[in-house]
mmCIF file of C-alpha atoms and ligand atoms in Angstrom:
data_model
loop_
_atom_site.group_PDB
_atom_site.id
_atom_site.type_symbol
_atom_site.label_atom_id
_atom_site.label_comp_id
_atom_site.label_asym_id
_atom_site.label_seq_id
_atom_site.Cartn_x
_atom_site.Cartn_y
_atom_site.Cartn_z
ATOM 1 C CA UNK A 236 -25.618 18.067 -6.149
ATOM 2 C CA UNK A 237 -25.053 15.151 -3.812
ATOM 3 C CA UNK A 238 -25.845 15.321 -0.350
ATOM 4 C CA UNK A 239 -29.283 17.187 -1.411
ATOM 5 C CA UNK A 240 -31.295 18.721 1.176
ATOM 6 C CA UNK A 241 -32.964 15.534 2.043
ATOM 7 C CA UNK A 242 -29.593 13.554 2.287
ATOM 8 C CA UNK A 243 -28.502 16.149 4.413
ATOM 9 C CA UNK A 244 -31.844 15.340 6.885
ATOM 10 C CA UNK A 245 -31.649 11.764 6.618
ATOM 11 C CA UNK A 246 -27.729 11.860 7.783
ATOM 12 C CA UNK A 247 -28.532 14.519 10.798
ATOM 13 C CA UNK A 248 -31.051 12.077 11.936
ATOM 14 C CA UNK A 249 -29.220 8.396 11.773
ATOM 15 C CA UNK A 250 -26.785 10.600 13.854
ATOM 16 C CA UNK A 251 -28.662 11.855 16.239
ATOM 17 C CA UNK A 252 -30.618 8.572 16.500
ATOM 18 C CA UNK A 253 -27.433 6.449 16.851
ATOM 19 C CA UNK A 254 -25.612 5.956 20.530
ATOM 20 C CA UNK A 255 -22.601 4.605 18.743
ATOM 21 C CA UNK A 256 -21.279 4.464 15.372
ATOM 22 C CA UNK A 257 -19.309 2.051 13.521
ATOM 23 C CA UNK A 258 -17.138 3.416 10.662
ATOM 24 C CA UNK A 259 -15.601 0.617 8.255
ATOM 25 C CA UNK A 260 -13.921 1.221 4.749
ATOM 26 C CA UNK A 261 -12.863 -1.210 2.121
ATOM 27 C CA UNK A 262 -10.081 -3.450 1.735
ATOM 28 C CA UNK A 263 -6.446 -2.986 1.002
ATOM 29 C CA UNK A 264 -7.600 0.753 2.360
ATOM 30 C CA UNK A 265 -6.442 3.430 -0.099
ATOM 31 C CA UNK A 266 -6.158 7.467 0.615
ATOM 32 C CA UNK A 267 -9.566 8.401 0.142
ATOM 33 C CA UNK A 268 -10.886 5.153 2.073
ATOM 34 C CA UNK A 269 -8.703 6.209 5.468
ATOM 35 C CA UNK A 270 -8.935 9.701 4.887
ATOM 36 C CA UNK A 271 -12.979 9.172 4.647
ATOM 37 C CA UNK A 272 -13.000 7.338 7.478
ATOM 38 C CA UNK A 273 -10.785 9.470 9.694
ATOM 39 C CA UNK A 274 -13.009 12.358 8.974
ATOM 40 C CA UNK A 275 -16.141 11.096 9.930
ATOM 41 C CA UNK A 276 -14.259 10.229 12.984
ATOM 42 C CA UNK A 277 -12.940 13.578 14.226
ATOM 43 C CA UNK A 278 -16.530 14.403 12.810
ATOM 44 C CA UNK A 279 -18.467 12.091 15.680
ATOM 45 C CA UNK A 280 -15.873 13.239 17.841
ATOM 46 C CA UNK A 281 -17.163 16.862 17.645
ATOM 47 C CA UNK A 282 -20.167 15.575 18.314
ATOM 48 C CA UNK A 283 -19.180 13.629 21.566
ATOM 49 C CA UNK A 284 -20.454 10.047 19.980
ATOM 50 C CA UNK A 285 -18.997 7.548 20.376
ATOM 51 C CA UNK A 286 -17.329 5.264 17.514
ATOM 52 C CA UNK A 287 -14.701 3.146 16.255
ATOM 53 C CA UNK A 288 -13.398 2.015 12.886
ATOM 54 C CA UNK A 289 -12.665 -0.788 11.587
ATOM 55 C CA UNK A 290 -10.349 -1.945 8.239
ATOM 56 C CA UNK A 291 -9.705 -5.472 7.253
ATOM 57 C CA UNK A 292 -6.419 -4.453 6.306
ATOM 58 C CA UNK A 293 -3.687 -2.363 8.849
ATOM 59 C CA UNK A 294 -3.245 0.877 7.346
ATOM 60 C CA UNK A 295 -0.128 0.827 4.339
ATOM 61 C CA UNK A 296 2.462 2.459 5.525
ATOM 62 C CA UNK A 297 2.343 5.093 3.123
ATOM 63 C CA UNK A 298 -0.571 6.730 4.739
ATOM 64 C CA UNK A 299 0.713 6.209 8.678
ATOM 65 C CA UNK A 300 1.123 9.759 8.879
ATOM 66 C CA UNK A 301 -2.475 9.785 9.135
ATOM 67 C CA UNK A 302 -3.958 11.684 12.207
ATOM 68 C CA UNK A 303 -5.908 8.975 14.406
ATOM 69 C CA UNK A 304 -4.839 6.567 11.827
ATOM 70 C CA UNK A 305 -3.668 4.669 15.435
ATOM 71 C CA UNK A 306 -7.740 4.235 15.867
ATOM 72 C CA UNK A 307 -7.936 1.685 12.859
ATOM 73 C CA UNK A 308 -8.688 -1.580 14.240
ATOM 74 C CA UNK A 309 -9.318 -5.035 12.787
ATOM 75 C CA UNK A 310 -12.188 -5.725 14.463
ATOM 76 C CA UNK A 311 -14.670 -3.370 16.639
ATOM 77 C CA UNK A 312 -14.458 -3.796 20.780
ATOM 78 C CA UNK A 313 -18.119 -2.935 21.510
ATOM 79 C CA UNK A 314 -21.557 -2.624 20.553
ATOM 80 C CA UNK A 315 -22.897 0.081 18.217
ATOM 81 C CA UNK A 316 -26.265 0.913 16.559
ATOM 82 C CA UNK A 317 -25.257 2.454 13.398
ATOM 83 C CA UNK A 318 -22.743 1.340 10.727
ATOM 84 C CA UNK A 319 -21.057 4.136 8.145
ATOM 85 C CA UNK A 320 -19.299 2.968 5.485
ATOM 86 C CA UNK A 321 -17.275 5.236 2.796
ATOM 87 C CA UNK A 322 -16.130 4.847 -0.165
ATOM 88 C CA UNK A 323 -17.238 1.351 -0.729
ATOM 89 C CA UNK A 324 -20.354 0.180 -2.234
ATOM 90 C CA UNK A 325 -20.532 -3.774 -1.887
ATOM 91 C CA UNK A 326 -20.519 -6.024 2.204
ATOM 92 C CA UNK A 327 -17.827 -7.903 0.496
ATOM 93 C CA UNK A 328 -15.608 -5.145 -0.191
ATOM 94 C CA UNK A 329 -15.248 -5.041 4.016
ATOM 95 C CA UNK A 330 -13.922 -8.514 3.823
ATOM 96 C CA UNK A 331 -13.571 -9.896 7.512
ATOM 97 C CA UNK A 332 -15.144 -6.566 8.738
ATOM 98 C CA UNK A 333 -18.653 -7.292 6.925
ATOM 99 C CA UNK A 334 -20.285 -9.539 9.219
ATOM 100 C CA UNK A 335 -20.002 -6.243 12.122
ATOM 101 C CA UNK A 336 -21.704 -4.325 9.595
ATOM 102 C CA UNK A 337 -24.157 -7.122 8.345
ATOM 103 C CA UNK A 338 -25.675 -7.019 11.890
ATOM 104 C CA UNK A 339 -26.180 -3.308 12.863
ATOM 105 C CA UNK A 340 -29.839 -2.047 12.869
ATOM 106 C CA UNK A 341 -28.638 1.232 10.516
ATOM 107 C CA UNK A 342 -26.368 1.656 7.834
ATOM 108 C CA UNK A 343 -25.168 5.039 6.264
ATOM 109 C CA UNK A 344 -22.972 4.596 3.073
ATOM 110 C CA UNK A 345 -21.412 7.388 1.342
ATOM 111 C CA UNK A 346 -19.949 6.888 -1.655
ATOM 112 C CA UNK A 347 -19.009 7.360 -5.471
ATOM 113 C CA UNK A 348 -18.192 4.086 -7.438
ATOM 114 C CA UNK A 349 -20.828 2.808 -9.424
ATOM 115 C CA UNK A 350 -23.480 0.703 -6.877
ATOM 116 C CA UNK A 351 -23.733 -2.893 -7.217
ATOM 117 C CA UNK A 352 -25.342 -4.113 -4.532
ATOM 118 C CA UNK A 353 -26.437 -0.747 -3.038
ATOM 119 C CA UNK A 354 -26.896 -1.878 0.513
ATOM 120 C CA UNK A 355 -27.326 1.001 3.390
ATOM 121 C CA UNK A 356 -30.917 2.736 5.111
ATOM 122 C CA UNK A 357 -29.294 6.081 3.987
ATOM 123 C CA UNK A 358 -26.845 6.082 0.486
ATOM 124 C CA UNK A 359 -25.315 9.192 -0.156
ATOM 125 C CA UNK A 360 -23.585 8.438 -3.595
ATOM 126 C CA UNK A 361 -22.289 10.258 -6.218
ATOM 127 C CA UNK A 362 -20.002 8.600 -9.106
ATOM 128 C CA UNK A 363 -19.282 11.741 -10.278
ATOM 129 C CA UNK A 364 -17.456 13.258 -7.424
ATOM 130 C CA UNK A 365 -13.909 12.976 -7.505
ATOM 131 C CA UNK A 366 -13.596 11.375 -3.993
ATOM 132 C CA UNK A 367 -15.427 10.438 -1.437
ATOM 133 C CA UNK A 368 -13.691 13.078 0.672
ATOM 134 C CA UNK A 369 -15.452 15.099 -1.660
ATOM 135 C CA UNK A 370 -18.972 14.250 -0.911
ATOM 136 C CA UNK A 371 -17.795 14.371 3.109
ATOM 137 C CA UNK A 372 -16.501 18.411 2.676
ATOM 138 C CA UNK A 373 -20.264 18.662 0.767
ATOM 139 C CA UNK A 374 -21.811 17.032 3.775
ATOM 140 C CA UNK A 375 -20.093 18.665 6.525
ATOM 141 C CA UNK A 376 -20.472 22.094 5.246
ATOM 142 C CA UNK A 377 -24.511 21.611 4.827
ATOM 143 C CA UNK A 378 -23.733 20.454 8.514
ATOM 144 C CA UNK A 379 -21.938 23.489 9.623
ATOM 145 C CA UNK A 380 -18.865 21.523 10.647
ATOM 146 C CA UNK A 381 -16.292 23.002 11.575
ATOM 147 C CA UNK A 382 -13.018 21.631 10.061
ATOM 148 C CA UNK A 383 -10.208 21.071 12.228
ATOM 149 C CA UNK A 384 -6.642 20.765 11.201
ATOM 150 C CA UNK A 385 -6.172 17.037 11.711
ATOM 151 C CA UNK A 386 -9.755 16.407 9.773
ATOM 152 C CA UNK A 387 -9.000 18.848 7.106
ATOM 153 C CA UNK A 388 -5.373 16.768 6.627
ATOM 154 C CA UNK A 389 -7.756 13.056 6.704
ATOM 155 C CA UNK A 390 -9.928 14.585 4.180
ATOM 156 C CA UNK A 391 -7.108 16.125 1.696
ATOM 157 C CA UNK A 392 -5.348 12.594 1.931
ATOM 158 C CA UNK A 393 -8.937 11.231 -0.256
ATOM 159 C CA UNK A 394 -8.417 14.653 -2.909
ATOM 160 C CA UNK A 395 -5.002 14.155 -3.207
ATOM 161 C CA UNK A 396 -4.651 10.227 -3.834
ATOM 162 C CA UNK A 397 -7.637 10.058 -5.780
ATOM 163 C CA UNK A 398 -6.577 12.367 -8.254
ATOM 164 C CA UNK A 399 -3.430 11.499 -9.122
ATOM 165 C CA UNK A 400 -2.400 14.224 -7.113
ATOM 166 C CA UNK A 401 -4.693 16.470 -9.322
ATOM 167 C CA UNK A 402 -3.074 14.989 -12.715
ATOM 168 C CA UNK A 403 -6.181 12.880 -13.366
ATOM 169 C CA UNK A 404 -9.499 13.034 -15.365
ATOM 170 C CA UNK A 405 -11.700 13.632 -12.020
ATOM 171 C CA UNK A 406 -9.630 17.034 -11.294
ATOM 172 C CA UNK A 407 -12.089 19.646 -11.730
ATOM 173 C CA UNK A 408 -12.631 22.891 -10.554
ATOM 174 C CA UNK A 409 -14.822 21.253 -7.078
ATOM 175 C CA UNK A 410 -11.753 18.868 -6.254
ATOM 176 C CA UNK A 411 -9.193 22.165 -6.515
ATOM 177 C CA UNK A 412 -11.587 24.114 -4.371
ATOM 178 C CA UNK A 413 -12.003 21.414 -1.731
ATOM 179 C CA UNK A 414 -8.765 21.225 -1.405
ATOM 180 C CA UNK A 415 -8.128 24.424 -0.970
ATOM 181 C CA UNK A 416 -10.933 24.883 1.529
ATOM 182 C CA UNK A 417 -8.949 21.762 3.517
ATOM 183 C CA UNK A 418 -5.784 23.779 3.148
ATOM 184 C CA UNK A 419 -7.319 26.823 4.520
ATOM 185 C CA UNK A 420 -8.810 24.638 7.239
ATOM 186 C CA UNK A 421 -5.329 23.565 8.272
ATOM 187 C CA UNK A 422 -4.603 20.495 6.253
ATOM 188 C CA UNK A 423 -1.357 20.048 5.156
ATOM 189 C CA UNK A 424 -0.889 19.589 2.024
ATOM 190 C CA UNK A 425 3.174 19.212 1.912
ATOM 191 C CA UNK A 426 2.729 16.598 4.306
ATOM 192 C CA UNK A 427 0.210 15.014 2.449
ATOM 193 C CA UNK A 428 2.210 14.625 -1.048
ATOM 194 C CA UNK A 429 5.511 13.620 0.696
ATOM 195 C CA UNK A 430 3.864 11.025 2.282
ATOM 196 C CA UNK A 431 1.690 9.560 0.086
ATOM 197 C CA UNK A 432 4.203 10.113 -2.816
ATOM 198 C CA UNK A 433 7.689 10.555 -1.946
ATOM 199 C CA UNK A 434 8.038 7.899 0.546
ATOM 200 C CA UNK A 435 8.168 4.976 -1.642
ATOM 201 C CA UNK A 436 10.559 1.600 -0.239
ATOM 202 C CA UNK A 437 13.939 1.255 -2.247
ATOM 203 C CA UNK A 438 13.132 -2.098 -3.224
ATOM 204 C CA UNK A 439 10.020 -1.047 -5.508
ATOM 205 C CA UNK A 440 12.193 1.423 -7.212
ATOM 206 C CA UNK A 441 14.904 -1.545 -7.547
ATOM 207 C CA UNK A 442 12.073 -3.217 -9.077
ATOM 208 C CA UNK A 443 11.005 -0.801 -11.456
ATOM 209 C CA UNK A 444 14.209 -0.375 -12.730
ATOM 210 C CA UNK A 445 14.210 -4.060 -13.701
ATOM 211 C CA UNK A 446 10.819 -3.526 -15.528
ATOM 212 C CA UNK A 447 11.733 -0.502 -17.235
ATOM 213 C CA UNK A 448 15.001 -2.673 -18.241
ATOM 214 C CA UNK A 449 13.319 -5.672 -19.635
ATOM 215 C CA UNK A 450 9.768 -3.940 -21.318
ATOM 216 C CA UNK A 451 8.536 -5.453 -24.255
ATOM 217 C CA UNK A 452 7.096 -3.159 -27.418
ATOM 218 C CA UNK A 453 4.932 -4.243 -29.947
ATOM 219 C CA UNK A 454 2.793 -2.770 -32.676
ATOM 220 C CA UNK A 455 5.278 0.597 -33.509
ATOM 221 C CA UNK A 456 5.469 0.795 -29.946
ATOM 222 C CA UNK A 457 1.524 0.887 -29.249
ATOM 223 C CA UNK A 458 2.062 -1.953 -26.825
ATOM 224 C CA UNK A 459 3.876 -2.239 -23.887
ATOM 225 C CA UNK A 460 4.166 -4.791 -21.515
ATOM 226 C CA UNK A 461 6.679 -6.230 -18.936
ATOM 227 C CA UNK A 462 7.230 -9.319 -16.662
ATOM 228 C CA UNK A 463 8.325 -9.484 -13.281
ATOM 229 C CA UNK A 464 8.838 -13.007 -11.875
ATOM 230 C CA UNK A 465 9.220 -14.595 -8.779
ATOM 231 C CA UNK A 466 12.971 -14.306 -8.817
ATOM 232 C CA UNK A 467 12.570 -10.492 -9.037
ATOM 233 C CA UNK A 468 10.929 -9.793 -6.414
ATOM 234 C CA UNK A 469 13.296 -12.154 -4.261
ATOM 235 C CA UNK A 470 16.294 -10.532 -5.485
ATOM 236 C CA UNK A 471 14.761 -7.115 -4.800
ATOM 237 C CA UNK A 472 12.955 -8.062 -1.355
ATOM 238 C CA UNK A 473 9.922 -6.266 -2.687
ATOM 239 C CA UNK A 474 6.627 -6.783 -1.912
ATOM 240 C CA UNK A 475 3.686 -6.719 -4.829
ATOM 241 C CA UNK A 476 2.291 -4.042 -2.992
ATOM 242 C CA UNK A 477 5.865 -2.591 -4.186
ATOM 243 C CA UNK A 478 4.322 -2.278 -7.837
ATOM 244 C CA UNK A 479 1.293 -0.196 -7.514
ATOM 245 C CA UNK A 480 1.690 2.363 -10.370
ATOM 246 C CA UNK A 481 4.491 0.198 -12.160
ATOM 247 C CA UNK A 482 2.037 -0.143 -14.652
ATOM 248 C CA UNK A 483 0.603 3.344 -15.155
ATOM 249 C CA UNK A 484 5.026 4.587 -15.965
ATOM 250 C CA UNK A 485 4.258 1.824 -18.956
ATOM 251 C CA UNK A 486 1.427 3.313 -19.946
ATOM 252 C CA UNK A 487 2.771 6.897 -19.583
ATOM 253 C CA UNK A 488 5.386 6.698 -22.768
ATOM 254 C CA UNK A 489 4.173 8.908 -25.534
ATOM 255 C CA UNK A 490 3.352 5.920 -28.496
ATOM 256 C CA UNK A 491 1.921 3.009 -25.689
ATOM 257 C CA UNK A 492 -2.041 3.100 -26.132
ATOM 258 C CA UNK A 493 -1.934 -0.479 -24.260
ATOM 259 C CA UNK A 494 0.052 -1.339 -21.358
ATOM 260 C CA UNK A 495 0.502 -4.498 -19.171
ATOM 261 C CA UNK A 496 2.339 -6.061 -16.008
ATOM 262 C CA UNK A 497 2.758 -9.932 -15.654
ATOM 263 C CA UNK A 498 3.865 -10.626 -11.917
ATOM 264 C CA UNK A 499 4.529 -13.800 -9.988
ATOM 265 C CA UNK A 500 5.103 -12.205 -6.427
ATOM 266 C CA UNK A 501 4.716 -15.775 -5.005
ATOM 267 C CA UNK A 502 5.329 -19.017 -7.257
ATOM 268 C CA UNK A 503 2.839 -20.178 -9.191
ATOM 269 C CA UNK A 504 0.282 -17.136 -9.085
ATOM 270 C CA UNK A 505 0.736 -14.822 -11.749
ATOM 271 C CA UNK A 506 -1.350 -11.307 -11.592
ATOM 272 C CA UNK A 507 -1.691 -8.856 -14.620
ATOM 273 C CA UNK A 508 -2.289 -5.529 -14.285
ATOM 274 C CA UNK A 509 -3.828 -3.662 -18.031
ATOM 275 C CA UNK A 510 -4.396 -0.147 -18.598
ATOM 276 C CA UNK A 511 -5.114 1.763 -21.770
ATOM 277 C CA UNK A 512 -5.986 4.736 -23.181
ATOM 278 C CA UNK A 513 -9.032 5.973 -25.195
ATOM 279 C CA UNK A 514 -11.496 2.972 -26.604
ATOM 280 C CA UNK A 515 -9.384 0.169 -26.491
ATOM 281 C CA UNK A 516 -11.321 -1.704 -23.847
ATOM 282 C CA UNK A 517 -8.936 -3.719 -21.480
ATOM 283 C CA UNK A 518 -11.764 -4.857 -19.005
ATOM 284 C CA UNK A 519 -13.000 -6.988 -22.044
ATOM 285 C CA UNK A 520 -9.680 -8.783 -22.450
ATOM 286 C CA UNK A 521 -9.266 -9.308 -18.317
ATOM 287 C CA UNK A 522 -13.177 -10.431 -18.438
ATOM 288 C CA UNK A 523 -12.169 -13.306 -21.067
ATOM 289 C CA UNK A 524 -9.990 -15.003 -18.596
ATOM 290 C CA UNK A 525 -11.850 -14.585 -15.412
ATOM 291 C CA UNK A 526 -10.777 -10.913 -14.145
ATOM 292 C CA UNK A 527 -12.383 -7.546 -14.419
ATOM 293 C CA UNK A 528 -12.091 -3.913 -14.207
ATOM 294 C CA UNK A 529 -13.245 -0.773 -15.947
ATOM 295 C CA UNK A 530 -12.091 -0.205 -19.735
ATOM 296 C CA UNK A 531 -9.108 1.805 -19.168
ATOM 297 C CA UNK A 532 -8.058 0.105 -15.833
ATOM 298 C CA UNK A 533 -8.480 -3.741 -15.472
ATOM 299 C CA UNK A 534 -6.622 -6.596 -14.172
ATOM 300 C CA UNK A 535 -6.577 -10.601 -13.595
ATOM 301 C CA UNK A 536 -5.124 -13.139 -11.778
ATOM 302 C CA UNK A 537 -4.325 -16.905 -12.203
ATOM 303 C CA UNK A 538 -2.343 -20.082 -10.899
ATOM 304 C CA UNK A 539 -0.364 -20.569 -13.691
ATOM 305 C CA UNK A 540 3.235 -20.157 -14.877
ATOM 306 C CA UNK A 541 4.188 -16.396 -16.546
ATOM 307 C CA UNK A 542 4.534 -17.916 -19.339
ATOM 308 C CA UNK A 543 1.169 -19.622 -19.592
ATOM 309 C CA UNK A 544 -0.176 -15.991 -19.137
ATOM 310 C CA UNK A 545 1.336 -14.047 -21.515
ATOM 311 C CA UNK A 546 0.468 -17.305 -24.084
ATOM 312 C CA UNK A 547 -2.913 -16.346 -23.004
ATOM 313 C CA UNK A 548 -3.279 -12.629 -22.922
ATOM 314 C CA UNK A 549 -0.773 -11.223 -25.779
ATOM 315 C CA UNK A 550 -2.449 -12.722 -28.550
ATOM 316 C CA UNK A 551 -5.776 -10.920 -26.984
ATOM 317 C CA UNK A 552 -4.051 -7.551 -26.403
ATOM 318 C CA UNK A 553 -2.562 -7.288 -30.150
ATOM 319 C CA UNK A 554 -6.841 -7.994 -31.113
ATOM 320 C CA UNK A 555 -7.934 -5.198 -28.589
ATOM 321 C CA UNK A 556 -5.233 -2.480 -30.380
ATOM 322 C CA UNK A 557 -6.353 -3.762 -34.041
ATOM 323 C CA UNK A 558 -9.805 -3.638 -33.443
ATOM 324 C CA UNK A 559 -10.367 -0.190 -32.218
HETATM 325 MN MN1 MN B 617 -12.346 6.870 -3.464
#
């Protein structure tokens, strides 16, 4: 299991070694990547050393309940001697924060996509665990933290969002117990799911309903897709923010095995979000015209006119269902 002993070592010593940390997380910062961060925080804290963290991105509002989330900054105001970044894997992924990072004498990254680049003096990665929050309750109990309300609550934030609020494939019996050892720590779970669930902005349900409206099936109903154009989201004052999960209620109808979202938040620049279920491989399709993703979850994005894009993609969608 990941930290092992010697992970464990390495990360007591970088600490101990370091005079001040800098903490950084990915951008468009999700649950897991603020909740990371925040932990290692209050975790420093404990220790009396002193750090800061930095996001390219402000925190969504979605996850302002946050404690400390008021401690996110867009860039750092001093010098440190020891960069740790969670639940990120690539320099790039820190967008305007990666030249802080680039510079530090020590890096710590803990992790658990699959490494590209695999920068960091000290990697504590594991694509297995659920979150990254995961790997941190791992790491602070070889540690002999002790959790605190406000960290316990950070840390539940990662568990919660990056399971689907436990619905999804990477709830197993570790991410149920962490999160109950958070909740018996002090975290607060209610707070957690209302917030990061139940606090959605009117327009993006206004918006939804128009997608729901409109959807397109195909194929006995084995395709789904549905288009959301620039006039939309002006008539609805949504954001595309606003459609995070849009495509996942496609998706979710009993006969859909392939689902897609064509969006033109802003004229001219259309983005398509493609999920699927079992082998049909969507990342292939979003890799033909320049985008990427993993084969269940994949996306692209293009200047072109919606219509131009679905010209483009539904021909290659219909292939992907026929061919497996
Ligand atoms: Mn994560």
């Amino acid at each position: 299991l990941i930290p092992t002993p010697e992970h464990v070592e390495a990360f007591r010593r970088e600490i101990s070694g370091a005079t001040s940390v800098l903490i950084g997380t990915h951008l468009n910062p999700d649950g897991d990547a603020l909740g990371s961060a925040l932990g290692v925080a209050y975790y420093l804290a404990q220790e009396g050393i002193p750090h800061e963290i930095v996001c390219h991105h402000q925190p969504p509002f979605n996850l302002q309940f946050l404690p400390g989330v008021g401690k996110v900054r867009q860039a750092p105001a001093a010098k440190h001697d020891l960069g740790i970044i969670v639940d990120l894997d690539s320099l790039d992924r820190l967008g305007n924060m990666a030249p802080h990072f680039a510079d530090l004498p020590r890096l710590v990254v803990i992790d658990h996509h699959v490494p590209h680049e695999a920068p960091g003096d000290v990697r504590i990665v594991d694509t297995s665990a659920p979150a990254t929050a995961v790997i941190l309750v791992r790491l602070f109990e070889a540690l002999g933290v002790e959790f605190t309300p406000e960290m316990a609550t950070c840390l539940l934030t990662g568990v919660v969002t990056d399971t689907g609020s436990f619905r999804f494939r990477n709830t197993t019996a570790e991410s149920l117990s962490a999160a109950a050892r958070l909740v018996e720590s002090g975290g607060n779970i209610n707070l957690v799911s209302e917030e990061v669930f139940q606090r959605k902005p009117l327009s993006s349900a206004r918006l939804l309903g128009y997608l729901l409206e409109r959807m397109k099936l195909e194929l006995d109903d084995r395709l789904c897709y549905g288009v959301l154009d620039f006039q939309d989201f002006l008539a609805t004052q949504a954001d595309d923010v606003d459609t995070e999960g849009f495509v996942n209620e496609l998706l979710s109808i009993r006969t859909v095995e392939i689902a897609a979202i064509f969006r033109e938040p802003k004229p001219g620049r259309v983005r398509v979000s493609l999920r699927s279920r079992g082998d049909h491989d969507v990342a292939a399709v979003a890799r033909e015209v320049g985008g990427g993703g993993h084969r269940n979850a994949a996306g692209c994005s293009f200047e072109a006119e919606i219509e131009e894009a679905l010209e483009l993609l539904l021909p290659r969608l219909r292939a992907c269902l026929a061919s497996s």
